[in-house]
Amino acid sequence: MLMEEKLVVKELEKGKELANQLMNNFKNPSSSSKDSNEVLISEILRCFENTIARMMSLEKKTLKRSHERSNQSNKKSRMLEKKKTENVKICVGTGQEGTPLDDGHCWRKYGQKDIHGSKNPRGYYRCTHRFTRGCLAVKQVQKSDINPMCYEVKYVESHTCDITPSTTKHSLPVSQEEERKLHDAKQCEDTMKHMKPEELRLSIEDLDYKKDIFRTFSFSNPEMDDDFVEWKDLMENLSPTTSESGITNEFHISPTDDSCFSSLENILGSTQDLSWM
DNA sequence: CTTATTTGACCAAT
DNA sequence: ATTGGTCAAATAAG
């Protein structure tokens, strides 16, 4: 039996147990309150919802596996299944091995892959509530080759588990100094120029949201503008010993958008192969 | 115990 | 055959 099938059974058993409790409450009205009955009923309903959600995801999976390609109609379903993705570049300003993964949602790692052409492996994460709430959110995190403090994060699908995450409990302790440095940092939104209007809107909202949570910033590929000279200097001064200064930058690394990147790569040529991890 | 991560196997797409 | 993505058993952490 598959894991998810076991979970479905478990959920149903839980529902049965709750229903039994409710039955007992009705048999002995003296030992139960109206409130506790209501609680039981809502829990039973919750069990139904969970079970349905699990069955849906299970069916999706089996359909995908066994049937997908042999059927002609799958072209349609494949079109419908097209996933929403969003790429975000994240820089961690703490310098140390903080978790750049803490974006306020609960993620569970389910895989890691070495990516051809990249030094660093890509981690695959899914929402912790995938099975309990059928949340399909997934993300991929890969440390930047150029700047080990930067991560490329790709979000696939958005969260349907609308639980408000406990950002307070685990929020990163950021020292005053680090905070100041991060304040000095700038965010470049030039990437937006390359995006469609609807993506642009989403992205701005999302970046602002994540910026708040991470206390980091995102720095996309700049054009040859005033800023460039400034942080070219910064990058040239980068060295293994000064790299923890909290200066963080991110480059937009994309096969279709590499003109600036290649020049930056030249600039960084002397520093990027230093292993300081 | 339960829950999370690691990691090689597996699969689909190219 | 190669690659990127996912699964799941083994293992670690809590």
PDB file of C-alpha atoms (C1' of nucleotides) in Angstrom:
ATOM      1  CA  MET A   1       0.000   0.000   0.000  1.00  0.00           C
ATOM      2  CA  LEU A   2       1.242   3.416  -0.883  1.00  0.00           C
ATOM      3  CA  MET A   3       2.099   5.936   1.761  1.00  0.00           C
ATOM      4  CA  GLU A   4      -0.767   8.150   0.769  1.00  0.00           C
ATOM      5  CA  GLU A   5      -3.193   5.285   0.803  1.00  0.00           C
ATOM      6  CA  LYS A   6      -2.124   4.489   4.326  1.00  0.00           C
ATOM      7  CA  LEU A   7      -2.704   8.077   5.265  1.00  0.00           C
ATOM      8  CA  VAL A   8      -6.180   7.960   3.780  1.00  0.00           C
ATOM      9  CA  VAL A   9      -7.014   4.888   5.834  1.00  0.00           C
ATOM     10  CA  LYS A  10      -5.549   6.492   8.909  1.00  0.00           C
ATOM     11  CA  GLU A  11      -7.656   9.573   8.359  1.00  0.00           C
ATOM     12  CA  LEU A  12     -10.795   7.496   7.910  1.00  0.00           C
ATOM     13  CA  GLU A  13     -10.062   5.562  11.075  1.00  0.00           C
ATOM     14  CA  LYS A  14      -9.663   8.801  12.906  1.00  0.00           C
ATOM     15  CA  GLY A  15     -12.996   9.950  11.566  1.00  0.00           C
ATOM     16  CA  LYS A  16     -14.601   6.728  12.664  1.00  0.00           C
ATOM     17  CA  GLU A  17     -13.219   7.126  16.148  1.00  0.00           C
ATOM     18  CA  LEU A  18     -14.541  10.679  16.333  1.00  0.00           C
ATOM     19  CA  ALA A  19     -17.939   9.549  15.134  1.00  0.00           C
ATOM     20  CA  ASN A  20     -17.971   6.898  17.850  1.00  0.00           C
ATOM     21  CA  GLN A  21     -17.203   9.524  20.440  1.00  0.00           C
ATOM     22  CA  LEU A  22     -20.068  11.591  19.123  1.00  0.00           C
ATOM     23  CA  MET A  23     -22.348   8.582  19.328  1.00  0.00           C
ATOM     24  CA  ASN A  24     -21.338   8.022  22.943  1.00  0.00           C
ATOM     25  CA  ASN A  25     -22.015  11.638  23.711  1.00  0.00           C
ATOM     26  CA  PHE A  26     -25.519  11.242  22.399  1.00  0.00           C
ATOM     27  CA  LYS A  27     -26.010   8.093  24.431  1.00  0.00           C
ATOM     28  CA  ASN A  28     -24.859   9.827  27.595  1.00  0.00           C
ATOM     29  CA  PRO A  29     -25.972  13.425  27.261  1.00  0.00           C
ATOM     30  CA  SER A  30     -25.110  14.018  30.887  1.00  0.00           C
ATOM     31  CA  SER A  31     -21.394  13.485  30.411  1.00  0.00           C
ATOM     32  CA  SER A  32     -21.041  15.713  27.352  1.00  0.00           C
ATOM     33  CA  SER A  33     -21.692  19.275  26.389  1.00  0.00           C
ATOM     34  CA  LYS A  34     -23.111  20.797  23.270  1.00  0.00           C
ATOM     35  CA  ASP A  35     -19.761  22.439  22.672  1.00  0.00           C
ATOM     36  CA  SER A  36     -17.830  19.207  22.710  1.00  0.00           C
ATOM     37  CA  ASN A  37     -20.274  17.731  20.233  1.00  0.00           C
ATOM     38  CA  GLU A  38     -19.772  20.631  17.915  1.00  0.00           C
ATOM     39  CA  VAL A  39     -16.041  20.218  18.188  1.00  0.00           C
ATOM     40  CA  LEU A  40     -16.383  16.549  17.332  1.00  0.00           C
ATOM     41  CA  ILE A  41     -18.539  17.286  14.324  1.00  0.00           C
ATOM     42  CA  SER A  42     -16.136  19.859  12.967  1.00  0.00           C
ATOM     43  CA  GLU A  43     -13.279  17.429  13.438  1.00  0.00           C
ATOM     44  CA  ILE A  44     -15.173  14.767  11.574  1.00  0.00           C
ATOM     45  CA  LEU A  45     -15.812  17.183   8.741  1.00  0.00           C
ATOM     46  CA  ARG A  46     -12.144  18.005   8.738  1.00  0.00           C
ATOM     47  CA  CYS A  47     -11.361  14.306   8.405  1.00  0.00           C
ATOM     48  CA  PHE A  48     -13.601  14.108   5.370  1.00  0.00           C
ATOM     49  CA  GLU A  49     -11.885  17.063   3.799  1.00  0.00           C
ATOM     50  CA  ASN A  50      -8.464  15.648   4.425  1.00  0.00           C
ATOM     51  CA  THR A  51      -9.444  12.298   3.043  1.00  0.00           C
ATOM     52  CA  ILE A  52     -10.839  13.846  -0.084  1.00  0.00           C
ATOM     53  CA  ALA A  53      -7.743  15.971  -0.539  1.00  0.00           C
ATOM     54  CA  ARG A  54      -5.526  12.938  -0.204  1.00  0.00           C
ATOM     55  CA  MET A  55      -7.551  10.911  -2.604  1.00  0.00           C
ATOM     56  CA  MET A  56      -7.401  13.702  -5.140  1.00  0.00           C
ATOM     57  CA  SER A  57      -3.642  13.971  -4.965  1.00  0.00           C
ATOM     58  CA  LEU A  58      -3.366  10.213  -5.081  1.00  0.00           C
ATOM     59  CA  GLU A  59      -5.485   9.976  -8.173  1.00  0.00           C
ATOM     60  CA  LYS A  60      -3.540  12.707  -9.808  1.00  0.00           C
ATOM     61  CA  LYS A  61      -0.372  10.802  -9.178  1.00  0.00           C
ATOM     62  CA  THR A  62      -1.557   7.457 -10.450  1.00  0.00           C
ATOM     63  CA  LEU A  63      -3.098   9.051 -13.494  1.00  0.00           C
ATOM     64  CA  LYS A  64       0.125  10.772 -14.231  1.00  0.00           C
ATOM     65  CA  ARG A  65       2.118   7.626 -13.846  1.00  0.00           C
ATOM     66  CA  SER A  66       0.192   4.921 -15.591  1.00  0.00           C
ATOM     67  CA  HIS A  67      -1.939   6.595 -18.150  1.00  0.00           C
ATOM     68  CA  GLU A  68      -0.410   9.813 -19.113  1.00  0.00           C
ATOM     69  CA  ARG A  69       1.249   9.445 -22.415  1.00  0.00           C
ATOM     70  CA  SER A  70      -0.557   6.545 -24.067  1.00  0.00           C
ATOM     71  CA  ASN A  71      -3.769   8.488 -24.169  1.00  0.00           C
ATOM     72  CA  GLN A  72      -4.471  10.971 -26.878  1.00  0.00           C
ATOM     73  CA  SER A  73      -6.494  13.245 -24.666  1.00  0.00           C
ATOM     74  CA  ASN A  74      -3.493  13.755 -22.464  1.00  0.00           C
ATOM     75  CA  LYS A  75      -2.392  16.628 -24.604  1.00  0.00           C
ATOM     76  CA  LYS A  76      -5.329  18.544 -23.231  1.00  0.00           C
ATOM     77  CA  SER A  77      -4.700  17.577 -19.658  1.00  0.00           C
ATOM     78  CA  ARG A  78      -1.071  18.378 -19.984  1.00  0.00           C
ATOM     79  CA  MET A  79      -1.991  21.820 -21.163  1.00  0.00           C
ATOM     80  CA  LEU A  80      -4.298  22.215 -18.211  1.00  0.00           C
ATOM     81  CA  GLU A  81      -1.687  20.964 -15.810  1.00  0.00           C
ATOM     82  CA  LYS A  82       0.751  23.627 -16.834  1.00  0.00           C
ATOM     83  CA  LYS A  83       2.250  24.799 -13.593  1.00  0.00           C
ATOM     84  CA  LYS A  84       2.648  28.329 -12.412  1.00  0.00           C
ATOM     85  CA  THR A  85       6.229  29.012 -11.595  1.00  0.00           C
ATOM     86  CA  GLU A  86       8.044  32.018 -10.308  1.00  0.00           C
ATOM     87  CA  ASN A  87      11.725  32.630  -9.999  1.00  0.00           C
ATOM     88  CA  VAL A  88      13.110  34.621  -7.130  1.00  0.00           C
ATOM     89  CA  LYS A  89      16.660  35.469  -6.295  1.00  0.00           C
ATOM     90  CA  ILE A  90      17.478  35.637  -2.672  1.00  0.00           C
ATOM     91  CA  CYS A  91      20.553  36.889  -0.976  1.00  0.00           C
ATOM     92  CA  VAL A  92      21.289  36.157   2.609  1.00  0.00           C
ATOM     93  CA  GLY A  93      23.001  38.988   4.315  1.00  0.00           C
ATOM     94  CA  THR A  94      24.085  37.220   7.435  1.00  0.00           C
ATOM     95  CA  GLY A  95      27.189  35.855   5.822  1.00  0.00           C
ATOM     96  CA  GLN A  96      26.901  32.745   7.872  1.00  0.00           C
ATOM     97  CA  GLU A  97      25.138  29.555   7.056  1.00  0.00           C
ATOM     98  CA  GLY A  98      21.728  30.872   7.908  1.00  0.00           C
ATOM     99  CA  THR A  99      18.737  29.225   6.409  1.00  0.00           C
ATOM    100  CA  PRO A 100      17.661  31.167   3.388  1.00  0.00           C
ATOM    101  CA  LEU A 101      14.852  28.685   3.156  1.00  0.00           C
ATOM    102  CA  ASP A 102      12.835  30.207   5.926  1.00  0.00           C
ATOM    103  CA  ASP A 103      10.277  32.152   3.973  1.00  0.00           C
ATOM    104  CA  GLY A 104       7.547  31.754   6.504  1.00  0.00           C
ATOM    105  CA  HIS A 105       6.173  28.552   5.109  1.00  0.00           C
ATOM    106  CA  CYS A 106       6.940  25.050   6.255  1.00  0.00           C
ATOM    107  CA  TRP A 107       8.909  23.155   3.654  1.00  0.00           C
ATOM    108  CA  ARG A 108      10.065  19.599   3.591  1.00  0.00           C
ATOM    109  CA  LYS A 109      12.997  18.554   1.508  1.00  0.00           C
ATOM    110  CA  TYR A 110      12.267  15.646  -0.759  1.00  0.00           C
ATOM    111  CA  GLY A 111      15.246  15.572  -3.041  1.00  0.00           C
ATOM    112  CA  GLN A 112      18.524  17.007  -4.140  1.00  0.00           C
ATOM    113  CA  LYS A 113      20.204  16.927  -7.501  1.00  0.00           C
ATOM    114  CA  ASP A 114      23.490  17.947  -8.971  1.00  0.00           C
ATOM    115  CA  ILE A 115      22.686  20.164 -11.881  1.00  0.00           C
ATOM    116  CA  HIS A 116      24.765  19.887 -14.977  1.00  0.00           C
ATOM    117  CA  GLY A 117      26.795  23.058 -15.369  1.00  0.00           C
ATOM    118  CA  SER A 118      26.302  24.188 -11.804  1.00  0.00           C
ATOM    119  CA  LYS A 119      28.678  23.710  -8.960  1.00  0.00           C
ATOM    120  CA  ASN A 120      26.005  23.574  -6.330  1.00  0.00           C
ATOM    121  CA  PRO A 121      23.237  21.037  -6.059  1.00  0.00           C
ATOM    122  CA  ARG A 122      19.586  21.987  -6.297  1.00  0.00           C
ATOM    123  CA  GLY A 123      17.337  21.170  -3.397  1.00  0.00           C
ATOM    124  CA  TYR A 124      13.717  20.221  -3.912  1.00  0.00           C
ATOM    125  CA  TYR A 125      11.157  21.154  -1.309  1.00  0.00           C
ATOM    126  CA  ARG A 126       7.448  20.597  -0.997  1.00  0.00           C
ATOM    127  CA  CYS A 127       4.975  22.070   1.423  1.00  0.00           C
ATOM    128  CA  THR A 128       4.873  20.221   4.718  1.00  0.00           C
ATOM    129  CA  HIS A 129       1.084  20.206   4.470  1.00  0.00           C
ATOM    130  CA  ARG A 130       0.986  18.434   1.148  1.00  0.00           C
ATOM    131  CA  PHE A 131      -0.762  15.404   2.548  1.00  0.00           C
ATOM    132  CA  THR A 132      -2.627  16.946   5.429  1.00  0.00           C
ATOM    133  CA  ARG A 133      -4.071  19.782   3.413  1.00  0.00           C
ATOM    134  CA  GLY A 134      -3.360  18.850  -0.153  1.00  0.00           C
ATOM    135  CA  CYS A 135      -1.113  21.859  -0.621  1.00  0.00           C
ATOM    136  CA  LEU A 136       0.810  21.465  -3.860  1.00  0.00           C
ATOM    137  CA  ALA A 137       3.332  24.227  -3.339  1.00  0.00           C
ATOM    138  CA  VAL A 138       6.846  23.249  -4.282  1.00  0.00           C
ATOM    139  CA  LYS A 139      10.088  25.132  -4.473  1.00  0.00           C
ATOM    140  CA  GLN A 140      13.601  24.582  -5.703  1.00  0.00           C
ATOM    141  CA  VAL A 141      16.574  26.169  -4.047  1.00  0.00           C
ATOM    142  CA  GLN A 142      20.015  26.375  -5.514  1.00  0.00           C
ATOM    143  CA  LYS A 143      23.003  28.215  -4.210  1.00  0.00           C
ATOM    144  CA  SER A 144      24.426  30.648  -6.699  1.00  0.00           C
ATOM    145  CA  ASP A 145      27.676  29.665  -8.307  1.00  0.00           C
ATOM    146  CA  ILE A 146      28.965  33.181  -8.236  1.00  0.00           C
ATOM    147  CA  ASN A 147      27.992  34.294  -4.796  1.00  0.00           C
ATOM    148  CA  PRO A 148      27.589  31.606  -2.154  1.00  0.00           C
ATOM    149  CA  MET A 149      25.427  33.920  -0.128  1.00  0.00           C
ATOM    150  CA  CYS A 150      22.853  34.064  -2.862  1.00  0.00           C
ATOM    151  CA  TYR A 151      20.249  31.515  -3.669  1.00  0.00           C
ATOM    152  CA  GLU A 152      18.050  31.065  -6.649  1.00  0.00           C
ATOM    153  CA  VAL A 153      14.635  30.004  -5.550  1.00  0.00           C
ATOM    154  CA  LYS A 154      11.993  28.795  -7.939  1.00  0.00           C
ATOM    155  CA  TYR A 155       8.475  28.568  -6.614  1.00  0.00           C
ATOM    156  CA  VAL A 156       6.143  26.152  -8.350  1.00  0.00           C
ATOM    157  CA  GLU A 157       2.463  26.473  -7.538  1.00  0.00           C
ATOM    158  CA  SER A 158       1.346  28.533  -4.622  1.00  0.00           C
ATOM    159  CA  HIS A 159       0.271  27.523  -1.178  1.00  0.00           C
ATOM    160  CA  THR A 160      -3.276  26.395  -0.667  1.00  0.00           C
ATOM    161  CA  CYS A 161      -2.643  25.734   2.992  1.00  0.00           C
ATOM    162  CA  ASP A 162      -3.718  29.109   4.264  1.00  0.00           C
ATOM    163  CA  ILE A 163      -2.311  28.575   7.702  1.00  0.00           C
ATOM    164  CA  THR A 164      -0.652  31.722   8.910  1.00  0.00           C
ATOM    165  CA  PRO A 165       2.922  30.675   9.417  1.00  0.00           C
ATOM    166  CA  SER A 166       4.665  31.343  12.653  1.00  0.00           C
ATOM    167  CA  THR A 167       7.209  33.811  11.446  1.00  0.00           C
ATOM    168  CA  THR A 168       7.815  35.025  14.930  1.00  0.00           C
ATOM    169  CA  LYS A 169       9.031  31.806  16.398  1.00  0.00           C
ATOM    170  CA  HIS A 170      11.824  31.161  13.960  1.00  0.00           C
ATOM    171  CA  SER A 171      12.597  34.516  12.523  1.00  0.00           C
ATOM    172  CA  LEU A 172      16.271  34.910  12.068  1.00  0.00           C
ATOM    173  CA  PRO A 173      18.074  36.750  14.778  1.00  0.00           C
ATOM    174  CA  VAL A 174      19.699  39.598  12.965  1.00  0.00           C
ATOM    175  CA  SER A 175      22.229  41.701  14.741  1.00  0.00           C
ATOM    176  CA  GLN A 176      21.964  45.448  14.619  1.00  0.00           C
ATOM    177  CA  GLU A 177      25.041  45.685  12.518  1.00  0.00           C
ATOM    178  CA  GLU A 178      23.782  43.218  10.013  1.00  0.00           C
ATOM    179  CA  GLU A 179      20.472  44.971   9.921  1.00  0.00           C
ATOM    180  CA  ARG A 180      22.145  48.264   9.185  1.00  0.00           C
ATOM    181  CA  LYS A 181      24.163  46.766   6.403  1.00  0.00           C
ATOM    182  CA  LEU A 182      21.098  45.238   4.934  1.00  0.00           C
ATOM    183  CA  HIS A 183      19.418  48.571   5.056  1.00  0.00           C
ATOM    184  CA  ASP A 184      22.222  50.032   3.042  1.00  0.00           C
ATOM    185  CA  ALA A 185      21.725  47.392   0.469  1.00  0.00           C
ATOM    186  CA  LYS A 186      19.732  48.242  -2.575  1.00  0.00           C
ATOM    187  CA  GLN A 187      17.232  46.340  -4.564  1.00  0.00           C
ATOM    188  CA  CYS A 188      17.313  46.414  -8.282  1.00  0.00           C
ATOM    189  CA  GLU A 189      14.145  45.538 -10.065  1.00  0.00           C
ATOM    190  CA  ASP A 190      15.372  45.688 -13.604  1.00  0.00           C
ATOM    191  CA  THR A 191      14.216  42.158 -14.204  1.00  0.00           C
ATOM    192  CA  MET A 192      10.724  43.505 -14.184  1.00  0.00           C
ATOM    193  CA  LYS A 193      11.373  45.095 -17.519  1.00  0.00           C
ATOM    194  CA  HIS A 194      11.543  41.691 -19.098  1.00  0.00           C
ATOM    195  CA  MET A 195       8.296  40.507 -17.655  1.00  0.00           C
ATOM    196  CA  LYS A 196       4.734  40.568 -18.745  1.00  0.00           C
ATOM    197  CA  PRO A 197       2.522  43.007 -16.883  1.00  0.00           C
ATOM    198  CA  GLU A 198       0.642  40.394 -14.931  1.00  0.00           C
ATOM    199  CA  GLU A 199       3.839  38.683 -13.878  1.00  0.00           C
ATOM    200  CA  LEU A 200       5.262  42.003 -12.946  1.00  0.00           C
ATOM    201  CA  ARG A 201       2.474  42.775 -10.550  1.00  0.00           C
ATOM    202  CA  LEU A 202       2.689  39.427  -8.848  1.00  0.00           C
ATOM    203  CA  SER A 203       6.385  39.616  -8.627  1.00  0.00           C
ATOM    204  CA  ILE A 204       6.519  42.979  -7.004  1.00  0.00           C
ATOM    205  CA  GLU A 205       4.052  41.968  -4.366  1.00  0.00           C
ATOM    206  CA  ASP A 206       5.854  38.778  -3.781  1.00  0.00           C
ATOM    207  CA  LEU A 207       9.271  40.288  -3.612  1.00  0.00           C
ATOM    208  CA  ASP A 208       8.134  42.863  -1.132  1.00  0.00           C
ATOM    209  CA  TYR A 209       6.573  40.196   0.985  1.00  0.00           C
ATOM    210  CA  LYS A 210       9.618  37.990   0.935  1.00  0.00           C
ATOM    211  CA  LYS A 211      11.923  40.897   1.490  1.00  0.00           C
ATOM    212  CA  ASP A 212      10.189  41.611   4.743  1.00  0.00           C
ATOM    213  CA  ILE A 213      10.368  38.071   5.920  1.00  0.00           C
ATOM    214  CA  PHE A 214      13.876  37.302   4.888  1.00  0.00           C
ATOM    215  CA  ARG A 215      15.390  40.579   5.814  1.00  0.00           C
ATOM    216  CA  THR A 216      17.336  40.056   2.701  1.00  0.00           C
ATOM    217  CA  PHE A 217      17.124  41.603  -0.647  1.00  0.00           C
ATOM    218  CA  SER A 218      17.102  40.583  -4.199  1.00  0.00           C
ATOM    219  CA  PHE A 219      19.445  42.066  -6.689  1.00  0.00           C
ATOM    220  CA  SER A 220      18.833  41.252 -10.254  1.00  0.00           C
ATOM    221  CA  ASN A 221      20.945  41.749 -13.258  1.00  0.00           C
ATOM    222  CA  PRO A 222      21.614  45.445 -13.621  1.00  0.00           C
ATOM    223  CA  GLU A 223      22.144  47.242 -16.841  1.00  0.00           C
ATOM    224  CA  MET A 224      25.271  49.249 -17.396  1.00  0.00           C
ATOM    225  CA  ASP A 225      24.063  52.135 -15.300  1.00  0.00           C
ATOM    226  CA  ASP A 226      25.335  54.275 -12.493  1.00  0.00           C
ATOM    227  CA  ASP A 227      24.933  51.531  -9.981  1.00  0.00           C
ATOM    228  CA  PHE A 228      27.062  49.210 -11.935  1.00  0.00           C
ATOM    229  CA  VAL A 229      30.331  51.026 -11.331  1.00  0.00           C
ATOM    230  CA  GLU A 230      29.564  51.171  -7.657  1.00  0.00           C
ATOM    231  CA  TRP A 231      29.048  47.513  -7.118  1.00  0.00           C
ATOM    232  CA  LYS A 232      31.661  46.519  -9.574  1.00  0.00           C
ATOM    233  CA  ASP A 233      33.995  48.078  -7.058  1.00  0.00           C
ATOM    234  CA  LEU A 234      32.322  46.160  -4.294  1.00  0.00           C
ATOM    235  CA  MET A 235      32.724  42.921  -6.083  1.00  0.00           C
ATOM    236  CA  GLU A 236      36.332  43.555  -6.966  1.00  0.00           C
ATOM    237  CA  ASN A 237      37.065  44.027  -3.331  1.00  0.00           C
ATOM    238  CA  LEU A 238      35.459  40.792  -2.462  1.00  0.00           C
ATOM    239  CA  SER A 239      37.804  38.305  -0.940  1.00  0.00           C
ATOM    240  CA  PRO A 240      37.429  35.299   1.295  1.00  0.00           C
ATOM    241  CA  THR A 241      38.093  37.435   4.321  1.00  0.00           C
ATOM    242  CA  THR A 242      35.871  40.341   3.418  1.00  0.00           C
ATOM    243  CA  SER A 243      33.078  38.307   2.013  1.00  0.00           C
ATOM    244  CA  GLU A 244      31.215  38.261   5.272  1.00  0.00           C
ATOM    245  CA  SER A 245      30.735  41.951   5.236  1.00  0.00           C
ATOM    246  CA  GLY A 246      27.071  41.542   4.583  1.00  0.00           C
ATOM    247  CA  ILE A 247      27.294  42.881   1.094  1.00  0.00           C
ATOM    248  CA  THR A 248      25.074  40.784  -0.990  1.00  0.00           C
ATOM    249  CA  ASN A 249      24.395  40.814  -4.637  1.00  0.00           C
ATOM    250  CA  GLU A 250      22.572  38.663  -7.027  1.00  0.00           C
ATOM    251  CA  PHE A 251      22.923  38.214 -10.708  1.00  0.00           C
ATOM    252  CA  HIS A 252      20.197  37.257 -12.990  1.00  0.00           C
ATOM    253  CA  ILE A 253      21.538  34.035 -14.391  1.00  0.00           C
ATOM    254  CA  SER A 254      19.510  33.011 -17.309  1.00  0.00           C
ATOM    255  CA  PRO A 255      20.387  31.478 -20.635  1.00  0.00           C
ATOM    256  CA  THR A 256      18.347  34.063 -22.447  1.00  0.00           C
ATOM    257  CA  ASP A 257      19.688  37.030 -20.600  1.00  0.00           C
ATOM    258  CA  ASP A 258      23.392  36.684 -20.285  1.00  0.00           C
ATOM    259  CA  SER A 259      24.997  39.699 -21.845  1.00  0.00           C
ATOM    260  CA  CYS A 260      25.648  41.459 -18.588  1.00  0.00           C
ATOM    261  CA  PHE A 261      26.309  38.277 -16.805  1.00  0.00           C
ATOM    262  CA  SER A 262      29.183  37.293 -19.033  1.00  0.00           C
ATOM    263  CA  SER A 263      30.894  40.596 -18.465  1.00  0.00           C
ATOM    264  CA  LEU A 264      30.398  40.264 -14.761  1.00  0.00           C
ATOM    265  CA  GLU A 265      31.787  36.836 -14.905  1.00  0.00           C
ATOM    266  CA  ASN A 266      34.956  38.260 -16.349  1.00  0.00           C
ATOM    267  CA  ILE A 267      35.174  40.785 -13.615  1.00  0.00           C
ATOM    268  CA  LEU A 268      34.668  38.137 -11.026  1.00  0.00           C
ATOM    269  CA  GLY A 269      36.932  35.660 -12.674  1.00  0.00           C
ATOM    270  CA  SER A 270      39.644  35.978 -10.078  1.00  0.00           C
ATOM    271  CA  THR A 271      37.406  35.524  -7.092  1.00  0.00           C
ATOM    272  CA  GLN A 272      34.739  33.099  -8.051  1.00  0.00           C
ATOM    273  CA  ASP A 273      36.792  29.938  -7.995  1.00  0.00           C
ATOM    274  CA  LEU A 274      37.948  30.424  -4.466  1.00  0.00           C
ATOM    275  CA  SER A 275      36.384  27.806  -2.307  1.00  0.00           C
ATOM    276  CA  TRP A 276      35.289  29.352   0.921  1.00  0.00           C
ATOM    277  CA  MET A 277      32.370  27.356   1.978  1.00  0.00           C
TER     278      MET A 277
ATOM    279  C1'  DC B   1       7.715   6.988  19.441  1.00  0.00           C
ATOM    280  C1'  DT B   2       7.051  10.744  15.279  1.00  0.00           C
ATOM    281  C1'  DT B   3       8.880  13.674  11.954  1.00  0.00           C
ATOM    282  C1'  DA B   4      12.558  15.375   8.882  1.00  0.00           C
ATOM    283  C1'  DT B   5      16.616  14.656   5.835  1.00  0.00           C
ATOM    284  C1'  DT B   6      19.667  12.111   2.929  1.00  0.00           C
ATOM    285  C1'  DT B   7      20.518   9.724  -1.061  1.00  0.00           C
ATOM    286  C1'  DG B   8      20.387   6.255  -4.697  1.00  0.00           C
ATOM    287  C1'  DA B   9      16.802   4.474  -7.651  1.00  0.00           C
ATOM    288  C1'  DC B  10      13.469   5.358 -10.776  1.00  0.00           C
ATOM    289  C1'  DC B  11      10.988   7.777 -14.461  1.00  0.00           C
ATOM    290  C1'  DA B  12       9.855  10.975 -18.227  1.00  0.00           C
ATOM    291  C1'  DA B  13      11.572  14.123 -21.460  1.00  0.00           C
ATOM    292  C1'  DT B  14      15.002  15.261 -24.637  1.00  0.00           C
TER     293       DT B  14
ATOM    294  C1'  DA C   1      22.422   8.212 -23.163  1.00  0.00           C
ATOM    295  C1'  DT C   2      21.821  12.333 -20.463  1.00  0.00           C
ATOM    296  C1'  DT C   3      19.360  15.263 -17.509  1.00  0.00           C
ATOM    297  C1'  DG C   4      16.099  17.113 -14.186  1.00  0.00           C
ATOM    298  C1'  DG C   5      12.480  15.896 -11.072  1.00  0.00           C
ATOM    299  C1'  DT C   6      10.386  12.684  -7.724  1.00  0.00           C
ATOM    300  C1'  DC C   7      10.024   8.642  -4.759  1.00  0.00           C
ATOM    301  C1'  DA C   8      10.959   6.046  -0.873  1.00  0.00           C
ATOM    302  C1'  DA C   9      14.061   3.315   2.180  1.00  0.00           C
ATOM    303  C1'  DA C  10      17.474   4.216   5.364  1.00  0.00           C
ATOM    304  C1'  DT C  11      18.937   7.211   8.580  1.00  0.00           C
ATOM    305  C1'  DA C  12      19.029  11.217  11.688  1.00  0.00           C
ATOM    306  C1'  DA C  13      16.891  14.376  14.660  1.00  0.00           C
ATOM    307  C1'  DG C  14      13.619  15.693  18.144  1.00  0.00           C
TER     308       DG C  14
END
